[in-house]
CSV table of C-alpha atoms in Angstrom, one decimal:
chain,number,residue,atom,x,y,z
A,421,MET,CA,-176.2,-16.3,-50.3
A,422,PRO,CA,-177.1,-14.1,-47.3
A,423,HIS,CA,-177.1,-15.9,-44.0
A,424,GLN,CA,-180.6,-17.1,-43.1
A,425,TYR,CA,-180.7,-15.1,-39.9
A,426,CYS,CA,-179.1,-12.1,-41.3
A,427,ASN,CA,-181.6,-9.3,-41.6
A,428,ILE,CA,-179.8,-6.4,-39.8
A,429,ASP,CA,-180.6,-3.0,-41.3
A,430,ILE,CA,-179.0,-0.5,-38.9
A,431,VAL,CA,-176.2,-0.8,-36.4
A,432,ILE,CA,-176.3,1.7,-33.6
A,433,LYS,CA,-173.2,2.3,-31.4
A,434,THR,CA,-174.0,3.8,-27.8
A,435,VAL,CA,-172.2,4.4,-24.4
A,436,LYS,CA,-172.6,1.3,-22.5
A,437,GLY,CA,-175.6,1.3,-20.3
A,438,PHE,CA,-177.6,3.2,-22.9
A,439,GLU,CA,-178.7,0.5,-25.0
A,440,ASN,CA,-182.1,0.1,-23.6
A,441,THR,CA,-182.7,3.9,-23.6
A,442,VAL,CA,-181.8,4.1,-27.3
A,443,ALA,CA,-183.9,1.1,-28.3
A,444,SER,CA,-187.0,2.7,-26.4
A,445,TYR,CA,-186.3,5.9,-28.4
A,446,ILE,CA,-186.3,4.1,-31.5
A,447,ASN,CA,-189.5,2.2,-31.1
A,448,GLU,CA,-191.1,5.7,-30.5
A,449,ILE,CA,-190.0,6.8,-34.0
A,450,ASP,CA,-190.8,3.6,-35.8
A,451,GLU,CA,-192.9,1.1,-33.7
A,452,ASN,CA,-193.0,-1.4,-36.5
A,453,VAL,CA,-189.1,-2.1,-36.3
A,454,ILE,CA,-187.7,-4.9,-34.3
A,455,VAL,CA,-185.0,-3.4,-32.1
A,456,GLU,CA,-182.5,-5.6,-30.2
A,457,PRO,CA,-180.3,-3.8,-27.6
A,458,LYS,CA,-177.3,-5.8,-26.5
A,459,PRO,CA,-177.5,-8.4,-29.1
A,460,LYS,CA,-175.9,-11.7,-27.9
A,461,GLY,CA,-174.7,-9.7,-24.8
A,462,PHE,CA,-172.5,-7.3,-26.7
A,463,LEU,CA,-172.6,-4.1,-24.8
A,464,GLY,CA,-172.7,-0.5,-26.5
A,465,ILE,CA,-174.8,-2.0,-29.6
A,466,VAL,CA,-178.3,-1.7,-30.7
A,467,LEU,CA,-179.5,-3.6,-33.7
A,468,VAL,CA,-182.6,-2.7,-35.9
A,469,ARG,CA,-184.4,-5.0,-38.1
A,470,ASN,CA,-187.4,-5.0,-40.3
A,471,CYS,CA,-187.0,-1.7,-41.6
A,472,LYS,CA,-189.3,-0.4,-44.7
A,473,ASP,CA,-186.8,2.8,-44.9
A,474,LYS,CA,-183.8,2.2,-43.1
A,475,TYR,CA,-182.2,5.4,-44.8
A,476,GLY,CA,-184.8,7.6,-43.7
A,477,LEU,CA,-185.1,5.9,-40.0
A,478,ALA,CA,-181.2,6.2,-39.8
A,479,GLU,CA,-181.4,10.0,-40.4
A,480,LYS,CA,-184.1,10.3,-37.6
A,481,ILE,CA,-182.0,8.5,-35.2
A,482,LYS,CA,-179.1,10.8,-36.0
A,483,SER,CA,-181.4,13.9,-35.8
A,484,GLN,CA,-183.3,13.1,-32.7
A,485,ILE,CA,-181.3,10.6,-30.4
A,486,MET,CA,-178.2,12.1,-29.2
A,487,GLU,CA,-177.4,8.8,-27.1
A,488,ALA,CA,-176.7,7.2,-30.4
A,489,GLU,CA,-173.1,7.7,-30.8
A,490,LYS,CA,-172.6,6.2,-34.3
A,491,VAL,CA,-175.5,5.0,-36.7
A,492,LEU,CA,-174.6,2.7,-39.6
A,493,VAL,CA,-176.8,1.7,-42.4
A,494,ALA,CA,-176.1,-2.0,-43.4
A,495,GLU,CA,-175.8,-2.0,-47.0
A,496,ALA,CA,-175.7,-5.6,-46.6
A,497,CYS,CA,-175.7,-8.5,-43.9
A,498,VAL,CA,-174.0,-11.7,-44.5
A,499,LYS,CA,-172.4,-14.7,-43.1
A,500,ALA,CA,-169.4,-13.7,-40.8
A,501,ASP,CA,-166.8,-15.4,-43.0
A,502,PRO,CA,-164.0,-13.1,-44.3
A,503,LYS,CA,-164.3,-14.2,-48.1
A,504,VAL,CA,-168.2,-14.0,-48.0
A,505,ILE,CA,-167.7,-10.2,-46.5
A,506,ALA,CA,-165.2,-9.2,-48.9
A,507,GLU,CA,-167.0,-10.5,-52.0
A,508,LYS,CA,-170.3,-8.6,-51.0
A,509,ALA,CA,-168.2,-5.5,-49.8
A,510,ALA,CA,-166.8,-5.3,-53.4
A,511,GLN,CA,-170.0,-5.3,-55.2
A,512,ILE,CA,-171.3,-2.5,-52.8
A,513,ALA,CA,-168.1,-0.4,-53.1
A,514,LYS,CA,-168.6,-0.4,-57.1
A,515,GLU,CA,-171.7,1.8,-56.5
A,516,LYS,CA,-170.3,3.9,-53.5
A,517,ILE,CA,-166.7,4.4,-54.1
A,518,SER,CA,-165.3,6.0,-57.3
A,519,PRO,CA,-161.8,5.4,-58.4
A,520,ASN,CA,-160.6,8.8,-57.7
A,521,GLU,CA,-161.6,8.5,-54.1
A,522,THR,CA,-159.7,6.8,-51.3
A,523,PHE,CA,-160.9,4.4,-48.8
A,524,ALA,CA,-160.2,2.4,-45.4
A,525,VAL,CA,-161.7,-0.6,-44.1
A,526,ARG,CA,-162.7,-0.6,-40.2
A,527,THR,CA,-163.6,-4.1,-38.9
A,528,VAL,CA,-165.1,-4.5,-35.2
A,529,ARG,CA,-165.2,-8.3,-34.5
A,530,ARG,CA,-167.5,-9.5,-31.6
A,531,GLY,CA,-167.5,-13.1,-30.6
A,532,SER,CA,-165.1,-16.0,-31.1
A,533,HIS,CA,-163.6,-16.7,-34.4
A,534,ASN,CA,-160.6,-18.2,-36.2
A,535,TYR,CA,-159.5,-14.9,-37.7
A,536,THR,CA,-158.9,-11.5,-36.5
A,537,SER,CA,-160.0,-7.9,-37.3
A,538,VAL,CA,-156.8,-7.4,-39.2
A,539,ASP,CA,-157.4,-10.2,-41.4
A,540,VAL,CA,-160.8,-9.0,-42.5
A,541,ASN,CA,-159.4,-5.7,-43.1
A,542,VAL,CA,-156.8,-7.1,-45.5
A,543,ILE,CA,-159.0,-9.3,-47.5
A,544,VAL,CA,-162.1,-6.8,-47.7
A,545,GLY,CA,-159.2,-3.9,-48.6
A,546,ASP,CA,-157.9,-6.1,-51.4
A,547,TYR,CA,-161.4,-7.0,-52.9
A,548,VAL,CA,-162.7,-3.4,-52.8
A,549,ARG,CA,-159.3,-2.1,-54.3
A,550,LYS,CA,-159.5,-4.5,-57.3
A,551,ALA,CA,-163.3,-3.7,-57.9
A,552,THR,CA,-163.1,-0.1,-57.7
A,553,ASN,CA,-159.3,0.9,-58.4
A,554,ALA,CA,-159.6,3.3,-55.6
A,555,LEU,CA,-156.5,4.0,-53.5
A,556,VAL,CA,-156.1,2.9,-49.7
A,557,ASP,CA,-155.6,5.9,-47.2
A,558,LEU,CA,-155.7,4.4,-43.6
A,559,THR,CA,-155.4,8.2,-42.3
A,560,HIS,CA,-157.8,10.4,-43.9
A,561,PRO,CA,-159.8,8.3,-46.2
A,562,ASP,CA,-162.7,9.7,-48.7
A,563,LYS,CA,-164.9,6.8,-47.6
A,564,ILE,CA,-164.9,4.3,-44.7
A,565,VAL,CA,-165.8,0.7,-45.4
A,566,ALA,CA,-167.2,-0.4,-42.0
A,567,VAL,CA,-167.4,-4.1,-41.3
A,568,GLU,CA,-169.3,-4.9,-38.0
A,569,ILE,CA,-169.1,-8.7,-36.7
A,570,PHE,CA,-171.6,-10.0,-34.3
A,571,GLN,CA,-170.5,-13.8,-33.8
A,572,ASP,CA,-172.1,-15.3,-36.8
A,573,GLU,CA,-173.6,-12.2,-38.6
A,574,ALA,CA,-171.7,-9.4,-40.4
A,575,THR,CA,-172.9,-6.0,-41.7
A,576,ILE,CA,-171.2,-4.1,-44.4
A,577,SER,CA,-171.6,-0.1,-44.3
A,578,VAL,CA,-170.1,2.7,-46.4
A,579,TYR,CA,-169.9,6.3,-45.3
A,580,PRO,CA,-167.9,9.5,-45.9
A,581,GLY,CA,-164.4,9.7,-44.0
A,582,THR,CA,-165.6,13.2,-42.8
A,583,GLU,CA,-168.0,11.4,-40.3
A,584,GLU,CA,-165.1,9.6,-38.6
A,585,TYR,CA,-163.9,11.7,-35.5
A,586,LYS,CA,-160.3,11.8,-35.1
A,587,LYS,CA,-157.9,13.6,-32.6
A,588,MET,CA,-155.6,14.6,-35.6
A,589,LYS,CA,-156.9,15.5,-39.0
A,590,PRO,CA,-156.0,18.1,-41.7
A,591,GLY,CA,-155.8,21.5,-40.4
A,592,LYS,CA,-154.6,20.4,-36.9
A,593,LYS,CA,-150.9,20.6,-36.1
A,594,PRO,CA,-149.4,18.7,-33.3
A,595,VAL,CA,-148.0,21.0,-30.6
A,596,LEU,CA,-145.4,18.8,-29.2
A,597,ASP,CA,-142.6,20.6,-30.5
A,598,ILE,CA,-143.6,23.9,-28.9
A,599,LEU,CA,-144.2,22.1,-25.7
A,600,GLY,CA,-140.5,20.6,-26.0
A,601,LYS,CA,-139.3,24.3,-25.7
A,602,MET,CA,-141.2,25.2,-22.6
A,603,SER,CA,-139.2,25.3,-19.4
A,604,ILE,CA,-141.6,25.9,-16.8
A,605,ILE,CA,-140.2,27.9,-14.0
A,606,GLN,CA,-142.6,27.3,-10.8
A,607,MET,CA,-142.4,29.0,-7.6
A,608,PRO,CA,-143.1,26.4,-4.8
A,609,TYR,CA,-146.1,26.5,-2.8
A,610,LEU,CA,-145.2,26.4,0.8
A,611,GLY,CA,-147.2,26.3,3.8
A,612,PRO,CA,-149.4,23.9,5.7
A,613,LEU,CA,-148.2,20.3,4.6
A,614,ASP,CA,-151.3,18.8,3.7
A,615,ALA,CA,-152.1,21.7,1.1
A,616,THR,CA,-148.4,22.0,0.2
A,617,ARG,CA,-148.4,18.2,-0.9
A,618,THR,CA,-151.7,18.5,-2.6
A,619,MET,CA,-150.7,21.6,-4.5
A,620,GLY,CA,-147.4,19.7,-5.5
A,621,VAL,CA,-149.4,16.7,-6.9
A,622,ARG,CA,-151.6,18.7,-8.9
A,623,ILE,CA,-148.9,20.7,-10.4
A,624,GLY,CA,-146.8,17.5,-11.2
A,625,ARG,CA,-149.7,16.0,-13.0
A,626,GLU,CA,-150.5,18.9,-15.2
A,627,ILE,CA,-146.7,19.6,-16.0
A,628,GLN,CA,-146.3,15.8,-17.1
A,629,THR,CA,-149.8,16.0,-19.2
A,630,PHE,CA,-147.9,18.6,-21.3
A,631,GLU,CA,-144.7,16.7,-21.6
A,632,VAL,CA,-142.8,20.2,-21.3
A,633,LYS,CA,-138.9,20.4,-21.6
A,634,GLU,CA,-138.5,20.7,-18.0
A,635,LEU,CA,-139.9,21.8,-14.6
A,636,VAL,CA,-137.6,24.1,-12.6
A,637,ILE,CA,-139.1,24.7,-9.0
A,638,SER,CA,-137.5,28.0,-7.9
A,639,PRO,CA,-137.8,29.4,-4.4
A,640,ILE,CA,-136.7,32.9,-3.4
A,641,GLY,CA,-134.0,33.0,-0.9
A,642,LEU,CA,-134.3,31.2,2.5
A,643,VAL,CA,-137.2,28.6,2.4
A,644,ASP,CA,-138.3,25.9,4.9
A,645,ALA,CA,-136.5,22.9,3.8
A,646,TYR,CA,-139.2,20.4,5.0
A,647,GLN,CA,-142.0,22.2,3.3
A,648,LEU,CA,-140.0,22.4,0.1
A,649,LYS,CA,-139.4,18.5,0.5
A,650,VAL,CA,-143.1,17.9,0.8
A,651,PHE,CA,-144.0,20.1,-2.2
A,652,LEU,CA,-141.4,18.1,-4.2
A,653,ASP,CA,-142.6,14.8,-3.2
A,654,GLY,CA,-146.2,15.9,-4.2
A,655,VAL,CA,-144.7,17.0,-7.7
A,656,PHE,CA,-142.9,13.7,-8.2
A,657,GLU,CA,-146.1,11.9,-7.2
A,658,GLY,CA,-148.2,13.8,-9.7
A,659,ILE,CA,-145.6,13.3,-12.5
A,660,GLU,CA,-145.4,9.5,-11.8
A,661,SER,CA,-149.2,8.9,-11.7
A,662,ARG,CA,-149.8,10.9,-14.8
A,663,TYR,CA,-146.8,9.3,-16.8
A,664,LYS,CA,-148.1,5.9,-16.0
A,665,ILE,CA,-151.4,6.6,-17.5
A,666,GLN,CA,-149.7,8.1,-20.7
A,667,VAL,CA,-147.5,4.9,-21.3
A,668,LYS,CA,-150.7,2.7,-21.2
A,669,SER,CA,-152.7,5.0,-23.3
A,670,TYR,CA,-150.6,6.8,-25.7
A,671,GLY,CA,-149.8,5.2,-29.3
A,672,ARG,CA,-146.6,7.1,-29.2
A,673,LYS,CA,-143.5,7.2,-27.0
A,674,THR,CA,-143.9,9.5,-24.1
A,675,ARG,CA,-141.1,11.0,-21.7
A,676,LYS,CA,-141.0,11.9,-18.1
A,677,VAL,CA,-140.5,15.7,-17.4
A,678,PRO,CA,-137.1,16.1,-15.5
A,679,VAL,CA,-137.4,18.3,-12.5
A,680,PHE,CA,-134.7,20.6,-11.0
A,681,VAL,CA,-134.4,23.1,-8.3
A,682,GLN,CA,-132.6,26.5,-8.4
A,683,ASP,CA,-133.1,30.1,-6.9
A,684,LEU,CA,-135.3,32.1,-9.1
A,685,TYR,CA,-132.9,35.0,-9.3
A,686,GLN,CA,-129.9,32.8,-9.9
A,687,LEU,CA,-131.9,31.2,-12.7
A,688,VAL,CA,-132.9,34.5,-14.4
A,689,ARG,CA,-129.3,35.6,-14.3
A,690,SER,CA,-128.0,32.3,-15.7
A,691,ARG,CA,-130.5,32.3,-18.6
A,692,PHE,CA,-130.2,36.1,-19.6
A,693,ASN,CA,-129.4,35.1,-23.1
A,694,GLU,CA,-132.6,32.8,-23.5
A,695,PRO,CA,-136.3,34.1,-23.8
A,696,ILE,CA,-137.9,34.8,-20.5
A,697,ILE,CA,-141.6,35.2,-20.3
A,698,VAL,CA,-143.4,36.1,-16.9
A,699,PHE,CA,-147.1,35.3,-16.3
A,700,GLU,CA,-148.7,37.8,-14.1
A,701,PRO,CA,-151.8,40.1,-13.8
A,702,GLU,CA,-149.6,43.4,-14.2
A,703,GLY,CA,-148.8,42.0,-17.8
A,704,ASP,CA,-150.0,42.8,-21.2
A,705,TYR,CA,-152.9,40.7,-22.4
A,706,ILE,CA,-151.4,37.8,-24.2
A,707,VAL,CA,-153.5,38.1,-27.2
A,708,SER,CA,-152.0,41.3,-27.9
A,709,LYS,CA,-148.6,39.9,-28.0
A,710,GLY,CA,-149.2,37.1,-30.6
A,711,SER,CA,-146.7,38.3,-33.0
A,712,GLU,CA,-144.0,38.6,-30.1
A,713,LEU,CA,-144.7,34.9,-29.1
A,714,LYS,CA,-144.5,33.7,-32.5
A,715,SER,CA,-141.1,35.2,-33.1
A,716,ILE,CA,-140.0,33.7,-30.0
A,717,PHE,CA,-141.2,30.1,-30.4
A,718,PHE,CA,-141.1,29.7,-34.1
A,719,ASP,CA,-137.5,30.8,-34.2
A,720,ARG,CA,-135.7,27.3,-34.8
A,721,LYS,CA,-132.5,28.8,-33.0
A,722,VAL,CA,-134.5,29.0,-29.9
A,723,LYS,CA,-134.1,25.8,-28.0
A,724,ARG,CA,-135.7,26.6,-24.6
A,725,VAL,CA,-138.4,29.3,-23.6
A,726,ASN,CA,-138.4,30.2,-19.8
A,727,MET,CA,-142.0,30.5,-18.5
A,728,LEU,CA,-142.1,31.9,-15.1
A,729,ILE,CA,-145.0,31.1,-12.8
A,730,GLY,CA,-145.9,32.5,-9.5
A,731,SER,CA,-147.3,30.9,-6.4
A,732,ARG,CA,-148.8,32.2,-3.4
A,733,GLU,CA,-146.6,35.2,-4.0
A,734,GLY,CA,-146.2,36.4,-7.5
A,735,ILE,CA,-143.0,36.6,-9.6
A,736,PRO,CA,-140.9,39.6,-8.1
A,737,SER,CA,-141.5,42.7,-10.1
A,738,GLY,CA,-137.8,43.4,-10.3
A,739,ILE,CA,-137.5,40.3,-12.6
A,740,TYR,CA,-140.0,42.1,-14.9
A,741,ARG,CA,-137.1,44.4,-16.3
A,742,PHE,CA,-135.1,41.2,-17.3
A,743,ALA,CA,-138.1,39.5,-19.1
A,744,ASP,CA,-138.7,39.5,-22.9
A,745,LEU,CA,-142.5,39.6,-22.1
A,746,VAL,CA,-144.6,40.1,-19.1
A,747,LEU,CA,-148.2,38.5,-19.8
A,748,ASP,CA,-151.6,38.3,-18.2
A,749,ILE,CA,-153.6,35.5,-19.6
A,750,CYS,CA,-156.9,36.3,-18.3
A,751,PRO,CA,-157.4,39.9,-17.2
A,752,GLY,CA,-159.5,40.4,-14.2
A,753,VAL,CA,-159.3,37.0,-12.8
A,754,THR,CA,-156.7,35.7,-10.5
A,755,ILE,CA,-155.6,32.1,-11.6
A,756,SER,CA,-155.1,29.9,-8.7
A,757,THR,CA,-151.5,28.0,-8.2
A,758,ASP,CA,-152.6,24.7,-9.2
A,759,TYR,CA,-154.1,25.7,-12.6
A,760,ALA,CA,-151.4,28.7,-13.2
A,761,ALA,CA,-149.1,26.5,-15.2
A,762,ALA,CA,-151.6,24.6,-17.4
A,763,SER,CA,-153.5,27.9,-18.1
A,764,ALA,CA,-150.2,29.7,-19.2
A,765,ILE,CA,-149.4,26.7,-21.5
A,766,MET,CA,-152.7,26.5,-23.1
A,767,ALA,CA,-153.0,30.3,-23.5
A,768,VAL,CA,-149.6,30.3,-25.4
A,769,LEU,CA,-150.6,27.3,-27.6
A,770,THR,CA,-153.9,28.9,-28.4
A,771,VAL,CA,-152.3,32.2,-29.5
A,772,LEU,CA,-149.7,30.5,-31.5
A,773,GLY,CA,-152.3,28.4,-33.2
A,774,GLY,CA,-150.4,25.3,-34.4
A,775,GLY,CA,-147.0,23.5,-34.1
A,776,VAL,CA,-143.5,24.8,-35.1
C-alpha cells in the first residue's frame, strides 16, 4: 500500500541555495504541478508532485534548467520502510532491468531512522537480484536503482549507469604510477622574502597535489642561505597544507612528497644513468616527442625520471647536452615559476595519455 502522503513524481537535486530558483523555473514550464523546494528543510532538493506527464516534464527540466544537477523520475513513492521499499523496487526492476544487465542500488537517506542507507542498499539489492536474476556491479553498473528517502517518504527510480558521473570509468587509466616515477628538480625562487615564501608555498602545494616521487630543490653554486631557508619553509608549508586536505578527502592512502636539496650540476652528474628531461622554451614542442616520452615512462626498468624546472633564471644551457630531452610545453608563452612544475607534469601526462 502506498503511503497516504506519498505522491512524489520527480526528485530534483540542486546546488544548495538554488532550490527556489529551480522551483520557479519548473513552475514556468508547468504551472499546474506542485513544486516543493527544500522539503522538510532538506537542502539541495526540489520535489515535484501532481504531474500529468512526469517523464515529459523530467526531460524538459533536464534540457532547460541547468541548475538541476540530477533529475530522477519516481517510478514509485512508498512508505520509508526498508522492506516496503525493497518489495516495490523488485516489482519495478522486473520491467526495467534484464537478466543480462548489471545493477547497483544507491540510497540517500534524509531524516532520522532506525536503519542506515547501507541497510537499505543490502535489502533492496537482494530483492532486485532475486526478481531479475541480474548481477550486482557496484563500480560500473548498467542500471542504477536509486532510493531517495525523505523522512517518512521514499522514492524509487531506475536510470542508466551511464548517467552517473564518476571520476574513474572505463577508458580512464589512473596516472599514479607515472607520477610515482617523477622526480621534480626545481631551481629555488630567491629574492624578496615575502615573494620567496609565497612562491615556495605555491610550489609545495602543487607538488603535493600530484604526489610525485620526490622534490629536489637545486640551487646553482653559492646562494643566500636565509633566502633559501624562507623558500624551503614555504615549500614545506604548502606540502603540509595540501597533504592534510588529501588525507581528509581521499578514499585511498596518500603520501607526503619527500624534499631534498642538491646542487643542480652535482645532481645531473650523480644521475647521469637516469632519464633527464629539461623543460625550457628552447626545447622541442612536447607533442612532437610523444614516442620518446612513452619509451621513457613506460619502460618498467626506469624507476625515476628527472624533470628539471627553472625559476627566475632558467636551466643552464650546458645541462641541455646531458639531457635525454629538452622540451617546450607551450611555445610562445613563458610559464611563471609557480605554475611551471604543474604545467610540465600535466603536459607529460596528457601526451602519455594513460597509466603505466
